[in-house]
Amino acid sequence: MTMNDVDNNSSHIHYSPTARYSVGWRHEYFRDSTAHADTAQINYLAKRWNGNQSQANIYIKTGAGLAYDESDVSPAVFGGIAADWETRRYFTSYQNRFFYADDIEKNAQHRTRLGIAPYIGDTGDLHTWMMLQADYDAGMDDNFSLTPLVRFFKGSHLMEAGYNLDNGVLFNYVHRF
Amino acid sequence: MRYILTLFAFLILSTHVFAAEVVTVRIKGMVCDFCAQSVTKVYMKNDDVQNVSVDLDTQTITLNMKDGAIISDDEVKKGVHYAGYDFVDLERTDNE
């Protein structure tokens, strides 16, 4: 999957041996500090609630690797929690991420999303979501930003596109295989 | 005559023995196509399953088994849990 948001661009590839966890690799570029990081990541599904037409999850995400810029290299670690609740019509999520790589890059991010599906499609149809994402980044000059976005979802492909007046384009793509 | 009757009875019974079974499973927690794909992948690993269809509206998965093949209740439940969802109940019919 590839992601581009208020502060960084990232690419991820993950493998899920079971529904409980995934392991993978992540490369990211922090636009403010012009630093890069390559990290191994584990996502663990700590708890899931399966409702009649709903699902809620809590994930723990953590990783470690190296961060580097033009002149320096440093070990990097990060961790955070993600939670979501969704039905086929409504979506809400919250996640945080705390990243530390000494003087190269440090950040503490919080993100929440609210979404609604204007129509409910059948299995295999093109699914569309309208979402609003709110970000808070303690390390940025503009701590708070809002990004309206649209999500398209068909089969094993998911794409999100949005525009934030302060930070530009948001684009995410996930391919599940 | 007895031979013909025996043969006839065998032919009638064999259509039921070798008919393909259809297992309809109700589960909880499926809300999107990624959910449907997870569940489909789990059951398609079973060589006895011909195909899998998912209905998100009714929260059901339908397992079409190969002719003469069976899948136990335990295997069905394990598959649902392995995919990350909750099993509710199942129903078996013959696909004639």
Tab-separated table of C-alpha atoms in Angstrom:
chain	number	residue	atom	x	y	z
A	1	MET	CA	0.000	0.000	0.000
A	2	THR	CA	1.110	3.558	-0.548
A	3	MET	CA	0.091	6.573	1.505
A	4	ASN	CA	0.564	10.289	1.274
A	5	ASP	CA	-0.750	12.568	4.020
A	6	VAL	CA	-0.200	15.826	5.909
A	7	ASP	CA	3.387	15.115	6.821
A	8	ASN	CA	4.760	12.112	5.061
A	9	ASN	CA	4.720	9.775	2.098
A	10	SER	CA	4.961	6.080	2.815
A	11	SER	CA	4.895	2.672	1.198
A	12	HIS	CA	4.045	-0.509	3.069
A	13	ILE	CA	3.962	-4.163	2.276
A	14	HIS	CA	2.414	-6.544	4.794
A	15	TYR	CA	1.722	-10.230	5.146
A	16	SER	CA	-1.024	-11.592	7.409
A	17	PRO	CA	-0.289	-15.172	8.516
A	18	THR	CA	-3.547	-15.073	10.501
A	19	ALA	CA	-6.382	-12.620	11.010
A	20	ARG	CA	-4.711	-11.664	14.308
A	21	TYR	CA	-1.526	-10.044	13.069
A	22	SER	CA	0.492	-8.887	10.111
A	23	VAL	CA	4.196	-8.287	9.622
A	24	GLY	CA	5.727	-6.029	7.071
A	25	TRP	CA	8.094	-3.366	5.944
A	26	ARG	CA	7.504	0.347	5.713
A	27	HIS	CA	9.417	3.085	3.962
A	28	GLU	CA	8.467	6.678	4.715
A	29	TYR	CA	9.625	10.167	3.831
A	30	PHE	CA	8.999	13.044	6.243
A	31	ARG	CA	8.524	16.166	4.143
A	32	ASP	CA	9.184	18.708	6.913
A	33	SER	CA	12.543	17.292	8.000
A	34	THR	CA	13.347	15.725	4.569
A	35	ALA	CA	14.252	12.516	6.404
A	36	HIS	CA	13.611	8.911	5.411
A	37	ALA	CA	12.902	5.852	7.541
A	38	ASP	CA	12.898	2.128	6.757
A	39	THR	CA	11.248	0.044	9.434
A	40	ALA	CA	9.876	-3.421	10.061
A	41	GLN	CA	6.350	-3.254	11.428
A	42	ILE	CA	4.010	-5.557	13.302
A	43	ASN	CA	0.265	-4.920	13.516
A	44	TYR	CA	-1.583	-6.907	16.150
A	45	LEU	CA	-5.368	-7.198	16.388
A	46	ALA	CA	-5.788	-6.906	20.149
A	47	LYS	CA	-9.559	-7.120	20.210
A	48	ARG	CA	-12.437	-7.448	17.733
A	49	TRP	CA	-16.136	-7.172	18.349
A	50	ASN	CA	-18.281	-8.803	15.670
A	51	GLY	CA	-21.818	-7.397	15.615
A	52	ASN	CA	-24.793	-8.427	13.522
A	53	GLN	CA	-23.976	-5.808	10.892
A	54	SER	CA	-20.952	-4.127	12.440
A	55	GLN	CA	-17.363	-4.630	13.410
A	56	ALA	CA	-15.088	-2.859	15.886
A	57	ASN	CA	-11.352	-3.373	16.287
A	58	ILE	CA	-8.418	-2.334	18.400
A	59	TYR	CA	-4.959	-2.720	16.897
A	60	ILE	CA	-1.516	-2.250	18.363
A	61	LYS	CA	1.104	-1.198	15.827
A	62	THR	CA	4.810	-1.037	16.426
A	63	GLY	CA	8.005	-1.057	14.450
A	64	ALA	CA	11.717	-0.435	14.439
A	65	GLY	CA	14.409	0.258	11.890
A	66	LEU	CA	16.593	3.117	10.689
A	67	ALA	CA	15.966	6.777	9.948
A	68	TYR	CA	18.360	8.835	7.851
A	69	ASP	CA	18.807	12.199	6.237
A	70	GLU	CA	21.592	13.751	4.165
A	71	SER	CA	24.106	13.675	6.989
A	72	ASP	CA	22.998	11.278	9.696
A	73	VAL	CA	21.632	7.827	10.462
A	74	SER	CA	19.783	6.838	13.614
A	75	PRO	CA	17.818	3.901	14.985
A	76	ALA	CA	14.095	4.556	14.743
A	77	VAL	CA	11.182	3.174	16.722
A	78	PHE	CA	7.494	3.833	16.646
A	79	GLY	CA	4.315	2.605	18.266
A	80	GLY	CA	0.660	3.389	18.486
A	81	ILE	CA	-2.900	2.219	18.818
A	82	ALA	CA	-5.652	2.198	16.212
A	83	ALA	CA	-9.346	1.665	16.823
A	84	ASP	CA	-12.296	1.605	14.478
A	85	TRP	CA	-15.996	0.886	14.367
A	86	GLU	CA	-17.889	0.407	11.145
A	87	THR	CA	-21.065	-0.776	9.549
A	88	ARG	CA	-21.754	-0.892	5.837
A	89	ARG	CA	-23.022	2.694	6.107
A	90	TYR	CA	-20.916	4.436	8.788
A	91	PHE	CA	-17.258	4.461	9.657
A	92	THR	CA	-15.286	5.984	12.509
A	93	SER	CA	-11.684	5.523	13.531
A	94	TYR	CA	-8.959	6.906	15.742
A	95	GLN	CA	-5.241	6.220	15.644
A	96	ASN	CA	-2.098	7.623	17.171
A	97	ARG	CA	1.542	7.125	16.289
A	98	PHE	CA	4.621	8.114	18.220
A	99	PHE	CA	7.820	8.077	16.199
A	100	TYR	CA	11.315	8.575	17.601
A	101	ALA	CA	14.592	8.746	15.724
A	102	ASP	CA	16.729	10.986	17.894
A	103	ASP	CA	17.551	14.306	16.176
A	104	ILE	CA	16.492	13.157	12.723
A	105	GLU	CA	12.740	12.941	13.321
A	106	LYS	CA	10.379	12.873	16.266
A	107	ASN	CA	6.637	13.187	16.059
A	108	ALA	CA	3.431	12.459	17.892
A	109	GLN	CA	0.394	12.162	15.657
A	110	HIS	CA	-3.285	11.704	16.314
A	111	ARG	CA	-5.813	11.074	13.590
A	112	THR	CA	-9.526	10.532	13.528
A	113	ARG	CA	-11.941	9.843	10.698
A	114	LEU	CA	-15.674	9.935	10.205
A	115	GLY	CA	-17.195	8.428	7.099
A	116	ILE	CA	-20.497	7.674	5.454
A	117	ALA	CA	-21.366	5.519	2.455
A	118	PRO	CA	-23.834	7.327	0.160
A	119	TYR	CA	-25.015	3.946	-1.107
A	120	ILE	CA	-24.517	0.326	-0.008
A	121	GLY	CA	-23.290	-1.932	-2.797
A	122	ASP	CA	-23.306	-5.700	-3.108
A	123	THR	CA	-20.200	-7.864	-2.786
A	124	GLY	CA	-17.937	-7.085	-5.719
A	125	ASP	CA	-19.508	-3.711	-6.519
A	126	LEU	CA	-17.644	-0.406	-6.458
A	127	HIS	CA	-18.080	0.930	-2.927
A	128	THR	CA	-17.772	4.643	-2.217
A	129	TRP	CA	-17.194	6.433	1.069
A	130	MET	CA	-17.179	10.146	1.888
A	131	MET	CA	-14.869	10.840	4.803
A	132	LEU	CA	-13.506	13.662	6.899
A	133	GLN	CA	-10.075	13.201	8.452
A	134	ALA	CA	-8.757	15.336	11.316
A	135	ASP	CA	-5.043	15.286	12.135
A	136	TYR	CA	-3.123	16.657	15.071
A	137	ASP	CA	0.676	16.622	14.892
A	138	ALA	CA	2.476	18.046	17.910
A	139	GLY	CA	5.679	18.592	15.932
A	140	MET	CA	4.298	20.657	13.088
A	141	ASP	CA	3.858	24.424	12.935
A	142	ASP	CA	0.260	23.937	11.920
A	143	ASN	CA	-0.724	21.310	14.493
A	144	PHE	CA	-4.243	20.732	13.329
A	145	SER	CA	-5.618	20.009	9.854
A	146	LEU	CA	-8.797	18.782	8.254
A	147	THR	CA	-8.932	16.735	5.057
A	148	PRO	CA	-12.127	15.784	3.273
A	149	LEU	CA	-11.585	12.685	1.174
A	150	VAL	CA	-13.354	10.087	-0.886
A	151	ARG	CA	-12.650	6.367	-0.712
A	152	PHE	CA	-13.251	3.968	-3.588
A	153	PHE	CA	-13.196	0.291	-2.839
A	154	LYS	CA	-13.616	-2.568	-5.316
A	155	GLY	CA	-12.534	-6.152	-4.917
A	156	SER	CA	-8.995	-6.146	-3.595
A	157	HIS	CA	-8.304	-2.491	-4.416
A	158	LEU	CA	-8.856	0.492	-2.170
A	159	MET	CA	-8.052	4.067	-3.147
A	160	GLU	CA	-8.480	7.301	-1.207
A	161	ALA	CA	-8.099	10.817	-2.554
A	162	GLY	CA	-8.506	14.076	-0.681
A	163	TYR	CA	-7.356	17.646	-0.517
A	164	ASN	CA	-6.203	19.613	2.488
A	165	LEU	CA	-6.030	23.397	2.096
A	166	ASP	CA	-2.859	23.604	4.226
A	167	ASN	CA	-0.915	20.589	3.123
A	168	GLY	CA	-2.098	19.614	-0.309
A	169	VAL	CA	-3.117	16.310	-1.755
A	170	LEU	CA	-3.863	13.146	0.160
A	171	PHE	CA	-3.633	9.916	-1.784
A	172	ASN	CA	-3.655	6.359	-0.461
A	173	TYR	CA	-3.788	3.082	-2.338
A	174	VAL	CA	-4.078	-0.413	-0.897
A	175	HIS	CA	-3.949	-3.642	-2.860
A	176	ARG	CA	-4.775	-6.784	-0.931
A	177	PHE	CA	-3.468	-10.073	-2.265
B	1	MET	CA	-36.661	-58.903	-10.738
B	2	ARG	CA	-34.976	-58.672	-7.374
B	3	TYR	CA	-31.782	-57.695	-9.135
B	4	ILE	CA	-33.590	-54.919	-11.002
B	5	LEU	CA	-35.195	-53.617	-7.804
B	6	THR	CA	-31.844	-53.667	-5.998
B	7	LEU	CA	-30.178	-51.824	-8.850
B	8	PHE	CA	-33.000	-49.281	-8.911
B	9	ALA	CA	-32.745	-48.690	-5.135
B	10	PHE	CA	-28.971	-48.263	-5.411
B	11	LEU	CA	-29.358	-45.695	-8.179
B	12	ILE	CA	-31.885	-43.696	-6.104
B	13	LEU	CA	-29.694	-43.766	-2.990
B	14	SER	CA	-26.494	-42.955	-4.841
B	15	THR	CA	-27.907	-39.677	-6.170
B	16	HIS	CA	-28.159	-38.520	-2.544
B	17	VAL	CA	-24.817	-39.975	-1.447
B	18	PHE	CA	-22.860	-38.397	-4.285
B	19	ALA	CA	-24.877	-35.154	-4.585
B	20	ALA	CA	-22.923	-31.973	-3.925
B	21	GLU	CA	-23.671	-30.543	-0.520
B	22	VAL	CA	-24.355	-26.865	-0.019
B	23	VAL	CA	-23.572	-25.424	3.390
B	24	THR	CA	-25.023	-22.036	4.258
B	25	VAL	CA	-23.282	-20.443	7.213
B	26	ARG	CA	-24.503	-17.397	9.117
B	27	ILE	CA	-21.792	-15.338	10.737
B	28	LYS	CA	-21.337	-11.988	12.437
B	29	GLY	CA	-18.907	-9.175	11.690
B	30	MET	CA	-18.609	-9.038	7.886
B	31	VAL	CA	-18.946	-5.416	6.788
B	32	CYS	CA	-16.966	-5.060	3.558
B	33	ASP	CA	-15.467	-6.818	0.549
B	34	PHE	CA	-12.146	-7.339	2.341
B	35	CYS	CA	-14.107	-9.362	4.922
B	36	ALA	CA	-15.700	-11.387	2.127
B	37	GLN	CA	-12.281	-12.038	0.583
B	38	SER	CA	-10.806	-13.204	3.918
B	39	VAL	CA	-13.504	-15.761	4.430
B	40	THR	CA	-13.411	-16.941	0.815
B	41	LYS	CA	-9.645	-17.471	0.974
B	42	VAL	CA	-9.915	-19.569	4.130
B	43	TYR	CA	-12.449	-21.993	2.689
B	44	MET	CA	-10.953	-22.207	-0.784
B	45	LYS	CA	-7.859	-23.712	0.839
B	46	ASN	CA	-10.045	-26.762	1.481
B	47	ASP	CA	-9.777	-29.015	-1.584
B	48	ASP	CA	-13.312	-30.292	-1.034
B	49	VAL	CA	-14.861	-26.855	-1.527
B	50	GLN	CA	-15.947	-26.127	-5.094
B	51	ASN	CA	-16.666	-22.446	-4.566
B	52	VAL	CA	-17.655	-19.876	-1.959
B	53	SER	CA	-20.131	-17.038	-2.227
B	54	VAL	CA	-20.697	-14.293	0.316
B	55	ASP	CA	-23.805	-12.229	0.980
B	56	LEU	CA	-23.053	-9.189	3.139
B	57	ASP	CA	-26.768	-8.284	3.392
B	58	THR	CA	-27.672	-11.544	5.126
B	59	GLN	CA	-24.201	-12.082	6.671
B	60	THR	CA	-24.040	-15.554	5.130
B	61	ILE	CA	-21.420	-17.529	3.301
B	62	THR	CA	-22.420	-20.391	1.014
B	63	LEU	CA	-20.023	-23.271	0.590
B	64	ASN	CA	-20.657	-25.341	-2.524
B	65	MET	CA	-18.920	-28.639	-1.915
B	66	LYS	CA	-17.558	-30.939	-4.621
B	67	ASP	CA	-19.628	-34.032	-5.444
B	68	GLY	CA	-19.556	-36.471	-2.554
B	69	ALA	CA	-17.364	-34.220	-0.404
B	70	ILE	CA	-18.330	-33.174	3.091
B	71	ILE	CA	-17.185	-30.574	5.555
B	72	SER	CA	-17.840	-31.114	9.241
B	73	ASP	CA	-19.511	-28.579	11.517
B	74	ASP	CA	-16.206	-28.237	13.365
B	75	GLU	CA	-14.301	-27.432	10.199
B	76	VAL	CA	-16.905	-24.825	9.260
B	77	LYS	CA	-16.718	-23.168	12.691
B	78	LYS	CA	-12.920	-23.237	12.713
B	79	GLY	CA	-12.876	-21.557	9.305
B	80	VAL	CA	-15.121	-18.735	10.502
B	81	HIS	CA	-13.013	-18.120	13.613
B	82	TYR	CA	-9.760	-18.380	11.698
B	83	ALA	CA	-10.992	-15.665	9.315
B	84	GLY	CA	-11.737	-13.462	12.355
B	85	TYR	CA	-15.548	-13.609	12.584
B	86	ASP	CA	-18.185	-15.136	14.841
B	87	PHE	CA	-20.114	-18.266	13.886
B	88	VAL	CA	-23.908	-18.142	14.328
B	89	ASP	CA	-25.349	-21.285	12.724
B	90	LEU	CA	-25.331	-23.380	9.553
B	91	GLU	CA	-27.734	-25.222	7.291
B	92	ARG	CA	-27.007	-28.116	4.951
B	93	THR	CA	-28.813	-28.854	1.712
B	94	ASP	CA	-28.139	-30.986	-1.341
B	95	ASN	CA	-27.419	-29.247	-4.622
B	96	GLU	CA	-29.501	-31.458	-6.928
